[in-house]
Amino acid sequence: MGTDGGIDVDKVRADTPGCARVAHLNNAGAALPPAPVIEAVAEHFALEAEIGGYEAAEQGEDAVEHFYDAVAGLIGARADEIAYVENATRAWDMAFYAIPFAEGDRILTTTSEYSSNAIAYQQIAAAKGARVEVVPDDANGTLALDALEAELAKGGVRLVSLNHIPTYNGLVNPAAEVGRLCREHGVLFLLDACQSVGHLAVDVAEIGCDMLSATGRKYLRGPRGTGFLYVRREIVQALEPPFLDLTAAEWKAPDGYEIRGDARRFETWERYVAGQIGLGAAADYASALGMAAIEERVTGLAADLRRMLADRPGVTVLDRGERPSGIVTFTVDGHSAAEVKAAARERDVNVSVAQPRTHGYDPHGLDSAVRASVHYYNSDEDLDRLLAALP
Ligand SMILES: *Cc1c(COP(=O)(O)O)cnc(C)c1O
């Protein structure tokens, strides 16, 4: 162990109580939080119990405000471009359903799109007459940029919307190249970065997305039930949130209202305050380690694991893309993914079952695959323990 790719592995493991219990390879599901996140959440909840929830929020106001700076700093945004939302799905929804779609508008997406997003496209297609079109993959199995460019050139595209890293495969979509094409054609770009924030170095200016959604509990190592939305300052006022409350807007009684001018128009008043403070602490923790070092460590460890799995007879690694992510997916001959997961769990090794077939645009969809998603705090021994646990 020791230092690897700029990450002090012994130190980050010592910061992570769960490392003493499990070989946690389910970071794409929910990562193990580090001590500063655990403490931030526990301390605020304890304060609520001690002095009252509203009183605790007043006392914790600086920590709540710090969340916006911490998340903005992590992704190269400005604090007024960040909204705190309870999960990535609702964050994405608040942006997507704010777009004023009209009859015939084209929505372009990718084969690996997340099923919740695909359902939302279908709903808007039925309600507004928008058209959903799936851009094909290139030879590496990621979104084909030449095909995207050709579709953009035809005109009528209202939105390009895709995932950066899908939930069930190690591929990484070329987000920055997509952003460049969208800017050239003056088309909105919504990026589902649920699996990439805290995993890869994500910079909204470099990517050129207009909107980005992410969750707290996955690679960011924050609490469950937290997430955020980024909306570029220049477009926020053109997006009317599908729901408004008394913090998102001000009631001009009796029959008017004025919506906030910043990204917090996508928030609601009531929230998991301890979670918001904890997610700010998680963003601080990632920034202190450095996202470039995290990306190098995570993708390096995943490459090691793919090599180990490929050497094992009967194992097929499924990840697509030229430079795959920290998510490793595979099958084991003669055993279902559920059996592999159960065998691993018996030895305190956590993996999950991915269901590519539920991602209905994917032409490669298998019924199920094992997903082992590594994080920078995983050790070589964690990988050995998974190999030893395979049936
Ligand atoms: C997990 C995931 C989501 C949903 O995130 P929640 O926080 O569960 O709402 C969306 N998109 C992708 C690609 C995901 O992996």
Short mmCIF file of N, CA and C and ligand atoms in Angstrom, two decimals, residues 28-29 86-92 112-117 162-168 192-196 213-218 224-227 327 359 371, ligand 1:
data_model
loop_
_atom_site.label_atom_id
_atom_site.label_comp_id
_atom_site.label_asym_id
_atom_site.label_seq_id
_atom_site.Cartn_x
_atom_site.Cartn_y
_atom_site.Cartn_z
N ALA A 28 -20.20 2.58 -6.65
CA ALA A 28 -21.16 3.16 -7.60
C ALA A 28 -22.58 3.05 -7.04
N GLY A 29 -22.75 2.23 -5.98
CA GLY A 29 -24.03 2.16 -5.28
C GLY A 29 -24.06 3.22 -4.20
N GLU A 86 -32.39 16.69 -3.00
CA GLU A 86 -32.28 15.51 -2.16
C GLU A 86 -31.70 14.26 -2.84
N ASN A 87 -31.63 14.24 -4.15
CA ASN A 87 -30.95 13.15 -4.84
C ASN A 87 -30.70 13.57 -6.28
N ALA A 88 -29.96 12.75 -7.00
CA ALA A 88 -29.60 13.13 -8.37
C ALA A 88 -30.80 13.09 -9.31
N THR A 89 -31.71 12.16 -9.05
CA THR A 89 -32.88 12.05 -9.93
C THR A 89 -33.70 13.33 -9.88
N ARG A 90 -34.02 13.81 -8.68
CA ARG A 90 -34.81 15.04 -8.56
C ARG A 90 -34.02 16.25 -9.06
N ALA A 91 -32.70 16.25 -8.86
CA ALA A 91 -31.88 17.36 -9.36
C ALA A 91 -31.99 17.41 -10.89
N TRP A 92 -31.84 16.24 -11.51
CA TRP A 92 -31.93 16.14 -12.98
C TRP A 92 -33.33 16.55 -13.44
N SER A 112 -26.48 4.22 -23.57
CA SER A 112 -26.30 3.79 -22.17
C SER A 112 -27.13 4.62 -21.21
N GLU A 113 -28.13 5.33 -21.72
CA GLU A 113 -28.86 6.27 -20.85
C GLU A 113 -29.53 5.57 -19.67
N TYR A 114 -29.55 6.28 -18.54
CA TYR A 114 -30.16 5.82 -17.29
C TYR A 114 -31.67 5.72 -17.48
N SER A 115 -32.25 4.65 -16.94
CA SER A 115 -33.66 4.39 -17.24
C SER A 115 -34.60 5.48 -16.73
N SER A 116 -34.32 6.08 -15.57
CA SER A 116 -35.21 7.16 -15.09
C SER A 116 -35.24 8.32 -16.09
N ASN A 117 -34.08 8.64 -16.65
CA ASN A 117 -34.01 9.73 -17.63
C ASN A 117 -34.80 9.34 -18.88
N LEU A 162 -27.23 13.30 -21.69
CA LEU A 162 -26.62 11.97 -21.56
C LEU A 162 -25.92 11.83 -20.21
N ASN A 163 -25.55 10.59 -19.93
CA ASN A 163 -24.78 10.31 -18.73
C ASN A 163 -23.30 10.43 -19.05
N HIS A 164 -22.52 10.82 -18.05
CA HIS A 164 -21.06 10.88 -18.20
C HIS A 164 -20.50 9.46 -18.08
N ILE A 165 -20.94 8.77 -17.01
CA ILE A 165 -20.60 7.36 -16.79
C ILE A 165 -21.91 6.66 -16.48
N PRO A 166 -22.27 5.62 -17.22
CA PRO A 166 -23.52 4.93 -16.89
C PRO A 166 -23.39 4.12 -15.61
N THR A 167 -24.52 3.67 -15.12
CA THR A 167 -24.56 2.99 -13.85
C THR A 167 -24.13 1.52 -13.97
N TYR A 168 -24.15 0.97 -15.17
CA TYR A 168 -24.02 -0.49 -15.32
C TYR A 168 -22.87 -0.91 -16.22
N ASP A 192 -25.77 14.08 -16.92
CA ASP A 192 -26.01 13.27 -15.72
C ASP A 192 -24.64 12.79 -15.25
N ALA A 193 -24.12 13.49 -14.25
CA ALA A 193 -22.77 13.20 -13.76
C ALA A 193 -22.82 12.44 -12.44
N CYS A 194 -23.90 11.69 -12.25
CA CYS A 194 -24.14 11.00 -10.99
C CYS A 194 -22.98 10.07 -10.61
N GLN A 195 -22.42 9.38 -11.62
CA GLN A 195 -21.33 8.44 -11.33
C GLN A 195 -19.95 9.09 -11.49
N SER A 196 -19.86 10.29 -12.04
CA SER A 196 -18.52 10.82 -12.32
C SER A 196 -18.02 11.86 -11.32
N SER A 213 -26.17 17.15 -12.99
CA SER A 213 -26.76 16.63 -11.76
C SER A 213 -25.84 15.58 -11.16
N ALA A 214 -25.86 15.48 -9.83
CA ALA A 214 -25.02 14.48 -9.14
C ALA A 214 -25.66 14.13 -7.80
N THR A 215 -25.19 13.01 -7.26
CA THR A 215 -25.71 12.54 -5.99
C THR A 215 -24.63 12.59 -4.93
N GLY A 216 -25.03 12.55 -3.65
CA GLY A 216 -24.05 12.63 -2.58
C GLY A 216 -23.39 11.30 -2.25
N ARG A 217 -24.18 10.22 -2.30
CA ARG A 217 -23.73 8.97 -1.67
C ARG A 217 -22.77 8.14 -2.50
N LYS A 218 -22.65 8.39 -3.80
CA LYS A 218 -21.82 7.52 -4.64
C LYS A 218 -20.36 7.94 -4.51
N ARG A 224 -26.42 9.53 2.31
CA ARG A 224 -27.56 9.19 1.45
C ARG A 224 -28.61 10.30 1.54
N GLY A 225 -29.47 10.38 0.52
CA GLY A 225 -30.54 11.37 0.55
C GLY A 225 -30.03 12.79 0.32
N THR A 226 -28.91 12.91 -0.39
CA THR A 226 -28.39 14.24 -0.75
C THR A 226 -27.95 14.24 -2.21
N GLY A 227 -27.98 15.40 -2.82
CA GLY A 227 -27.52 15.54 -4.20
C GLY A 227 -27.46 17.02 -4.55
N ILE A 327 -15.67 1.65 -12.61
CA ILE A 327 -16.74 0.65 -12.56
C ILE A 327 -16.34 -0.54 -13.43
N HIS A 359 -31.62 -1.11 -19.21
CA HIS A 359 -31.23 0.11 -19.92
C HIS A 359 -31.56 -0.12 -21.38
N ARG A 371 -21.19 -6.06 -10.80
CA ARG A 371 -20.54 -4.75 -10.85
C ARG A 371 -19.65 -4.60 -9.63
C1 LIG B 1 -27.52 6.45 -9.45
C2 LIG B 1 -27.74 7.15 -10.74
C3 LIG B 1 -28.76 8.10 -10.87
C4 LIG B 1 -29.78 8.36 -9.78
O1 LIG B 1 -29.22 8.93 -8.65
P1 LIG B 1 -30.10 9.03 -7.31
O2 LIG B 1 -29.26 9.81 -6.35
O3 LIG B 1 -30.38 7.62 -6.89
O4 LIG B 1 -31.36 9.75 -7.66
C5 LIG B 1 -28.85 8.79 -12.06
N1 LIG B 1 -28.01 8.55 -13.09
C6 LIG B 1 -27.02 7.65 -13.00
C7 LIG B 1 -26.11 7.43 -14.16
C8 LIG B 1 -26.86 6.91 -11.83
O5 LIG B 1 -25.89 5.99 -11.75
#
